[in-house]
XYZ file of C-alpha atoms in Angstrom:
486
model
C -31.015 12.973 -30.310
C -27.577 14.012 -29.013
C -24.477 12.561 -30.653
C -23.376 10.862 -27.417
C -26.745 9.099 -27.174
C -26.370 7.778 -30.712
C -22.878 6.546 -29.950
C -24.103 4.939 -26.722
C -26.842 3.073 -28.580
C -24.395 1.817 -31.178
C -21.928 0.897 -28.449
C -24.496 -1.406 -26.843
C -24.832 -3.192 -30.168
C -21.045 -3.501 -30.362
C -20.833 -4.968 -26.857
C -23.406 -7.595 -27.762
C -21.509 -8.290 -30.953
C -18.239 -8.738 -29.077
C -19.842 -11.328 -26.832
C -21.070 -13.287 -29.816
C -18.293 -12.909 -32.358
C -14.945 -12.291 -30.651
C -11.946 -10.339 -31.894
C -10.287 -10.343 -35.297
C -7.215 -8.109 -35.291
C -5.361 -7.411 -38.544
C -2.088 -6.120 -37.035
C 0.287 -8.536 -35.320
C -1.651 -9.364 -32.145
C 1.588 -9.947 -30.219
C 2.716 -6.391 -30.925
C -0.646 -5.016 -29.878
C -0.509 -7.137 -26.729
C 2.922 -5.918 -25.675
C 1.956 -2.290 -26.297
C -1.275 -2.698 -24.349
C 0.455 -4.189 -21.312
C 3.888 -2.528 -21.145
C 2.535 0.893 -22.044
C -0.636 2.915 -21.734
C -1.412 2.198 -25.366
C -0.110 2.919 -28.838
C 0.585 6.333 -30.286
C 0.493 6.936 -34.056
C 3.188 4.904 -35.781
C 4.140 2.919 -32.689
C 2.725 -0.418 -33.869
C 4.899 -0.171 -36.965
C 7.928 0.853 -34.888
C 7.647 -2.165 -32.579
C 7.016 -4.526 -35.489
C 10.229 -3.241 -37.074
C 12.417 -3.337 -33.949
C 11.058 -6.645 -32.639
C 9.163 -7.507 -29.494
C 12.114 -8.688 -27.422
C 14.104 -5.556 -28.153
C 11.105 -3.436 -27.180
C 10.823 -5.299 -23.867
C 14.495 -4.771 -23.079
C 14.243 -1.115 -24.063
C 11.358 -0.557 -21.679
C 13.125 -2.432 -18.859
C 16.010 0.063 -19.080
C 14.186 3.407 -19.240
C 17.241 5.535 -18.439
C 18.545 4.682 -21.907
C 15.425 6.082 -23.588
C 15.739 9.825 -24.302
C 12.814 11.981 -23.222
C 11.329 14.493 -25.679
C 12.656 18.001 -25.109
C 9.113 19.325 -24.977
C 8.361 17.048 -22.019
C 11.600 17.962 -20.257
C 10.864 21.654 -20.748
C 7.291 21.290 -19.476
C 8.410 19.480 -16.328
C 11.136 22.067 -15.705
C 8.453 24.755 -15.459
C 6.803 23.034 -12.494
C 8.501 24.866 -9.639
C 7.146 22.629 -6.858
C 7.911 19.280 -8.494
C 11.372 18.746 -7.002
C 10.848 20.495 -3.686
C 11.282 18.461 -0.515
C 8.411 17.876 1.928
C 9.947 20.297 4.436
C 10.186 23.005 1.783
C 6.638 22.389 0.586
C 5.146 22.560 4.070
C 7.038 25.738 4.904
C 6.467 27.567 1.637
C 2.997 26.480 0.525
C 1.058 25.567 3.642
C -1.421 28.389 4.401
C -0.448 30.348 7.494
C -2.584 29.628 10.512
C -2.841 33.257 11.593
C -5.871 35.362 10.707
C -5.841 36.745 7.173
C -8.154 39.091 5.330
C -10.347 37.379 2.673
C -8.105 38.316 -0.250
C -4.926 37.060 1.415
C -6.695 33.890 2.557
C -7.839 33.176 -1.005
C -4.323 33.779 -2.327
C -2.860 31.431 0.279
C -5.338 28.702 -0.650
C -4.579 29.084 -4.329
C -0.859 28.849 -3.630
C -1.450 25.692 -1.599
C -3.470 24.144 -4.442
C -0.575 24.750 -6.820
C 1.433 21.923 -5.256
C -1.071 19.198 -6.023
C -1.971 20.701 -9.393
C 1.659 20.503 -10.463
C 1.961 16.920 -9.196
C -1.060 15.983 -11.312
C 0.341 17.853 -14.288
C 3.671 16.043 -14.044
C 2.078 12.604 -13.781
C -0.315 13.157 -16.693
C 2.314 14.705 -18.958
C 4.617 11.778 -18.335
C 2.000 9.068 -18.750
C 0.646 10.526 -21.998
C 3.926 11.679 -23.533
C 6.962 9.850 -22.164
C 8.437 7.048 -24.300
C 9.492 5.422 -21.011
C 6.093 3.830 -20.842
C 6.835 0.809 -18.659
C 8.336 3.143 -16.077
C 5.113 5.183 -16.079
C 3.006 2.024 -15.850
C 5.038 0.930 -12.839
C 4.743 4.342 -11.185
C 0.979 3.923 -11.417
C 1.226 0.339 -10.127
C 3.496 1.055 -7.154
C 1.839 4.295 -6.095
C -1.412 2.357 -5.986
C 0.263 -0.417 -3.972
C 1.704 2.076 -1.483
C -1.276 4.405 -1.708
C -1.357 7.775 0.077
C -4.542 9.891 0.103
C -3.988 13.481 -1.001
C -6.855 15.028 0.935
C -5.624 14.126 4.389
C -3.993 17.124 6.050
C -0.347 17.641 5.163
C -0.487 15.003 2.452
C -2.152 17.474 0.117
C 1.321 19.035 -0.144
C 3.296 15.819 -0.116
C 1.813 13.275 -2.541
C 3.807 14.656 -5.473
C 7.051 14.661 -3.505
C 6.216 11.148 -2.285
C 5.793 9.899 -5.848
C 8.868 11.784 -7.010
C 11.319 10.558 -4.350
C 9.845 7.429 -2.723
C 8.127 5.734 -5.684
C 9.567 6.826 -9.027
C 13.298 6.094 -8.438
C 12.611 2.522 -7.285
C 9.872 1.188 -9.584
C 12.248 -1.220 -11.361
C 14.740 -1.678 -8.522
C 14.702 -3.931 -5.483
C 11.515 -4.172 -3.488
C 13.365 -3.618 -0.198
C 14.571 -0.208 -1.385
C 11.061 0.768 -2.432
C 9.633 -0.490 0.856
C 12.169 1.480 2.874
C 11.649 4.665 0.873
C 7.891 4.590 1.442
C 8.269 3.664 5.128
C 10.462 6.686 5.812
C 8.569 9.250 3.757
C 6.530 11.838 5.698
C 3.572 11.338 3.354
C 3.173 7.682 4.395
C 4.028 8.338 8.026
C 1.319 11.003 8.165
C -1.306 9.127 6.133
C -1.213 5.990 8.264
C -0.569 7.852 11.523
C 2.784 6.352 12.439
C 4.173 9.826 13.104
C 2.084 9.721 16.311
C 3.082 6.163 17.216
C 4.587 6.420 20.710
C 5.567 4.006 23.457
C 3.185 4.574 26.392
C 4.888 6.107 29.425
C 7.986 6.908 27.388
C 9.726 10.255 28.019
C 8.189 11.641 24.798
C 4.609 10.496 25.527
C 2.723 13.754 25.775
C 0.206 15.803 23.862
C -0.775 14.072 20.624
C 1.972 11.483 21.170
C 0.183 9.483 23.836
C 0.404 5.839 22.901
C 0.753 2.981 20.463
C -0.791 3.416 17.009
C -1.117 0.197 15.026
C -2.446 1.620 11.743
C 0.744 1.621 9.718
C 2.057 -1.628 11.205
C -1.138 -3.424 10.185
C -1.252 -2.046 6.635
C 2.476 -2.565 6.203
C 1.901 -6.302 6.588
C -1.597 -6.700 5.156
C -1.223 -4.501 2.066
C 2.415 -3.618 1.464
C 4.150 -6.945 2.114
C 2.821 -10.262 3.486
C -0.797 -10.001 2.388
C -3.929 -10.774 4.338
C -3.101 -14.497 4.225
C 0.541 -13.892 5.088
C 0.530 -15.757 8.402
C 0.984 -12.856 10.806
C -0.985 -12.483 14.020
C -2.341 -9.607 16.079
C 0.676 -10.029 18.325
C 2.878 -9.399 15.292
C 0.913 -6.216 14.576
C 1.506 -5.024 18.136
C 5.181 -5.999 18.016
C 5.695 -4.166 14.729
C 3.895 -1.095 16.049
C 6.261 -1.093 19.023
C 9.245 -1.527 16.713
C 8.130 1.526 14.719
C 7.491 3.813 17.684
C 9.310 7.093 17.221
C 9.334 6.875 13.401
C 8.068 10.262 12.269
C 9.151 13.492 10.618
C 10.193 17.044 11.250
C 8.585 20.041 9.598
C 11.920 21.839 9.510
C 15.380 20.637 8.526
C 16.597 20.897 12.107
C 16.992 17.399 13.529
C 15.726 15.574 10.428
C 17.571 12.378 9.517
C 17.293 12.778 5.753
C 16.409 15.498 3.219
C 12.757 14.404 3.076
C 12.318 15.179 6.757
C 12.290 11.700 8.286
C 13.056 11.776 11.995
C 13.466 9.033 14.567
C 12.611 10.165 18.082
C 14.343 7.892 20.626
C 12.338 9.521 23.436
C 9.130 8.015 22.015
C 10.557 4.606 21.135
C 9.786 1.334 22.882
C 13.298 -0.029 23.439
C 12.235 -3.374 24.929
C 13.109 -6.713 23.333
C 10.454 -7.986 20.927
C 9.462 -11.068 18.949
C 8.273 -10.336 15.416
C 7.201 -13.057 12.981
C 8.986 -15.559 15.169
C 12.254 -13.616 15.128
C 13.828 -12.022 18.182
C 14.384 -8.286 17.778
C 16.856 -6.921 20.310
C 15.639 -3.727 21.916
C 17.464 -0.695 20.650
C 16.518 2.168 18.347
C 15.900 2.860 14.692
C 17.741 -0.299 13.642
C 14.804 -2.357 14.945
C 12.601 -0.920 12.199
C 15.200 -1.663 9.537
C 15.440 -5.271 10.763
C 11.667 -5.594 10.584
C 11.608 -4.223 7.022
C 14.360 -6.690 6.102
C 12.295 -9.578 7.476
C 9.184 -8.434 5.637
C 10.993 -7.939 2.331
C 12.659 -11.371 2.502
C 9.515 -13.268 3.476
C 8.211 -15.866 0.993
C 4.718 -14.535 1.770
C 5.769 -11.101 0.532
C 7.343 -12.657 -2.546
C 4.068 -14.403 -3.331
C 1.902 -11.363 -2.655
C 3.958 -9.094 -4.915
C 4.092 -11.813 -7.579
C 0.327 -12.219 -7.477
C -0.257 -8.478 -7.847
C 2.148 -8.170 -10.779
C 0.607 -11.164 -12.526
C -2.875 -9.791 -11.916
C -1.919 -6.392 -13.327
C -0.108 -7.654 -16.418
C -1.850 -10.953 -17.234
C -5.309 -11.653 -15.807
C -7.672 -10.756 -12.970
C -7.255 -14.348 -11.778
C -3.605 -14.958 -12.658
C -2.358 -18.488 -13.383
C -0.940 -20.120 -10.293
C 2.067 -21.483 -12.181
C 3.047 -17.972 -13.177
C 2.678 -16.661 -9.634
C 4.816 -19.549 -8.400
C 7.512 -18.809 -10.978
C 7.570 -15.107 -10.146
C 7.723 -15.914 -6.443
C 10.822 -18.027 -6.990
C 12.339 -15.271 -9.109
C 11.718 -12.740 -6.344
C 13.411 -14.972 -3.764
C 16.327 -15.833 -6.049
C 17.077 -12.182 -6.904
C 16.399 -10.617 -3.512
C 13.263 -8.943 -4.788
C 14.614 -7.505 -8.031
C 11.552 -6.042 -9.745
C 13.167 -5.669 -13.181
C 14.157 -9.336 -13.151
C 10.656 -10.392 -12.137
C 9.123 -8.378 -14.964
C 11.577 -9.816 -17.466
C 10.490 -13.294 -16.378
C 6.832 -12.298 -16.578
C 7.093 -10.757 -20.060
C 8.743 -13.890 -21.421
C 6.382 -16.351 -19.749
C 4.012 -18.605 -21.709
C 1.138 -17.360 -19.544
C 1.753 -13.768 -20.618
C 1.775 -14.836 -24.271
C -1.298 -17.046 -24.080
C -3.618 -15.637 -26.795
C -6.552 -15.932 -24.401
C -5.056 -13.102 -22.346
C -4.806 -10.755 -25.335
C -7.103 -7.740 -24.980
C -8.734 -9.405 -21.974
C -7.868 -7.010 -19.129
C -10.525 -4.347 -18.618
C -8.949 -0.910 -18.435
C -9.215 1.111 -15.272
C -10.472 4.670 -15.860
C -6.866 5.888 -15.694
C -5.702 3.363 -18.284
C -8.703 4.111 -20.495
C -8.311 7.888 -20.490
C -4.531 7.845 -20.946
C -4.738 5.282 -23.763
C -7.379 7.369 -25.538
C -5.275 10.517 -25.286
C -2.189 8.691 -26.545
C -4.113 7.235 -29.480
C -4.975 10.731 -30.726
C -1.311 11.648 -31.149
C -2.026 15.098 -29.743
C 0.810 16.957 -28.042
C -0.650 17.454 -24.573
C -0.323 21.009 -23.321
C -3.311 21.184 -21.000
C -3.926 18.346 -18.548
C -6.957 19.866 -16.821
C -9.487 18.120 -19.118
C -7.729 14.807 -18.446
C -7.860 15.408 -14.706
C -11.582 16.259 -14.924
C -12.252 13.112 -16.928
C -10.564 10.962 -14.275
C -12.702 12.583 -11.590
C -15.879 11.999 -13.594
C -14.914 8.367 -14.170
C -14.366 7.775 -10.460
C -10.567 7.537 -10.361
C -9.150 10.963 -9.502
C -5.383 11.028 -9.147
C -4.093 10.691 -5.578
C -7.618 10.548 -4.166
C -8.166 6.925 -3.233
C -9.259 7.249 0.386
C -8.410 3.723 1.527
C -4.842 2.368 1.822
C -5.521 -0.581 -0.487
C -5.565 1.744 -3.515
C -7.753 1.553 -6.600
C -8.718 -1.889 -7.868
C -7.527 -3.016 -11.310
C -10.068 -5.756 -12.016
C -13.049 -5.767 -14.358
C -15.595 -6.258 -11.579
C -14.526 -2.964 -9.982
C -15.071 -0.797 -13.060
C -17.484 -2.407 -15.525
C -21.002 -1.115 -14.865
C -23.640 0.809 -16.859
C -22.960 4.201 -15.278
C -19.223 3.905 -15.835
C -19.750 2.899 -19.462
C -22.063 5.848 -20.059
C -19.396 8.205 -18.724
C -16.702 6.589 -20.864
C -18.853 6.905 -23.993
C -19.441 10.561 -23.203
C -15.699 11.160 -22.851
C -15.003 9.217 -26.060
C -17.551 11.315 -27.939
C -16.129 14.603 -26.688
C -12.555 13.544 -27.440
C -13.463 12.321 -30.920
C -15.278 15.572 -31.695
C -12.421 17.780 -30.579
C -14.168 18.933 -27.411
C -11.395 17.908 -24.993
C -8.970 20.847 -25.264
C -5.687 19.167 -24.439
C -3.667 20.713 -27.264
C -3.309 23.940 -29.221
C -6.118 23.502 -31.704
C -8.607 20.770 -30.742
C -10.175 19.226 -33.820
C -12.266 16.137 -34.610
C -10.292 12.912 -34.862
C -9.735 11.112 -38.142
C -11.246 7.639 -37.796
C -8.981 6.140 -40.478
C -5.838 7.373 -38.721
C -7.181 6.259 -35.340
C -7.872 2.780 -36.691
C -4.342 2.521 -38.054
C -2.853 3.681 -34.736
C -4.737 0.970 -32.858
C -3.775 -1.761 -35.317
C -7.301 -2.266 -36.719
C -7.931 -4.843 -34.002
C -11.712 -4.683 -34.099
C -14.203 -7.504 -34.405
C -16.224 -7.920 -37.581
C -19.306 -6.538 -35.831
C -17.436 -3.443 -34.693
C -15.952 -2.878 -38.125
C -19.381 -3.153 -39.713
C -20.951 -0.752 -37.222
C -18.169 1.778 -37.759
C -18.300 1.509 -41.548
C -22.081 1.934 -41.633
C -22.079 5.001 -39.367
C -21.713 8.648 -40.405
C -18.115 9.902 -40.550
C -18.656 12.169 -37.546
C -19.490 9.172 -35.323
C -16.767 6.778 -36.375
C -13.911 7.961 -34.164
C -16.228 8.043 -31.141
C -17.340 4.491 -31.891
C -13.719 3.371 -32.041
C -12.896 4.904 -28.651
C -16.187 3.650 -27.205
C -15.907 0.149 -28.649
C -15.644 -2.927 -26.433
C -12.218 -3.687 -27.890
C -10.826 -0.322 -26.814
C -12.179 -0.762 -23.279
C -9.801 -3.694 -22.861
C -6.048 -3.954 -23.054
C-alpha cells in the first residue's frame, strides 16, 4: 500500500476522533488563535515570539506593516521580477504577443514571454505570503483581491492581474475603503474584466464599432458584490443609472491621452451627460465627476458598511458571524469613514473574536491550507512552482476564479472527500520532502513540526501520531483535522 493511502486511512480515524473528542492544545490557545487568523500560520519559533511580546503588541505590529522590516532575501527575490512594477500600458506593449504572422519559433517565444508576466505575479504573491513577516497585510491582499476579483484568463487581464494587485489592491488593504474602491474602479484590469471599457451612451458621438451601447455588467457587480450587497436596496433602475454614469470609463493602451499612469481614460464622447437619479440622489449631468459622486455614495452607504463588516467578520471569526459583531463593525465603518485598519482593530479586540468556540473553527481554503503548511516547515522558499501546482490541484489556482464573486471562504465550499484526498496527498509529499520548494528538500521532523504548531492536537490525534511509524508522523500532522482548520 502506498504511503499516502496509509496516511489517508489514518486521517479518517483522526477525523472521527475529532468529532468525538474535541481539541486539547498545550500551547496558549489565544496565541495560536491570533496566529491562525492574522497570519497564514506559524513558522518555527513564532508561537514563542508572540507569547513573549504579548498578543496586543502583535496585533498592533501587524496593523502597521510598514514598520515591520522585510527579510533581505525576500526583497532581493522580488527585485529580480522585472515585470512586477511595470504599468498596464507597459505590460501590454512589451509582453502582448504581436498580432502579425510569426514563424513557429518566434510565436513560441512570444507566448513564453507573455506567460512570464503572470508567472512573476504568482511568484511575488507566493513569496510574500509564505515569507513576509507582514502577515496581516498578506492576508488582507488575499481578502481584498478576492472581494474585487479579476479573472486572469480573460484577454488582456492575463497581463494585468499582477499590476492590478500591485497598484489597486496592495497599497490600500488597510486604508479607507473609498480609496480601495476608487483604485479598483479605475484600473484597466477591472474595466476590462467586467466590460465597462465598452460601456457607451447609445447615439453618442463615440458610439461606433465595439462601443455601441450601454453595458451594465460592472455597474451591477459594483453594487451587488463590491459595495451594497445583494440585499442592499438598489433596483434595476439604479443599475441602469449607474451604467449611464460610468459610460466612457475605460483605458488607453498607450500613454497618449491616459488620465493616470495605469492607463485609465475617460472618453467624454462616449459619456451619457444627462441628469440622473441614483439611489435616490440627483446626479447632475456632466462628465467623469458623476462617477466619483456615485462611488462616494456607494462607499458612504450603511448597506456597504454592513456588507463589508459581514465579510470581514465571516473571514476572521465564523462562517455565520455573530450579528452583534457585524453591527459593531458597521458602526465603526460609518464612524471612521470606512477606515479598514480601525475596523480590524475593533474586530481583533472584540469578545466574539476571542470566544473560545471560534478557536480553530474556520476551515482553511486551499490557499490558506497550502501556505500554512509551507510556513510550518520553516523552509526558505526559492521555488514557488510546486506551490502553484498544489493550488491548481486543490481547485484554487491564483487569479483564476472565473466569476466576479471570487472564491468562497466557508467550510461548505471546500470540505468534501475529493478535496480531502488531494490535501492528504499534498501533506504526504510535503512531509516526505517531495515538494521541492527549497535548496535541498528533505523529510520533515515531526517533533519540530509539532512544536511549531503549538502541539494543539486532540488526544486521538496525538495517540495516532505516536503509534505510527516515524516516516508517517509529519504527514499525519499536516493531514490532521486540527491542521485543516484555523
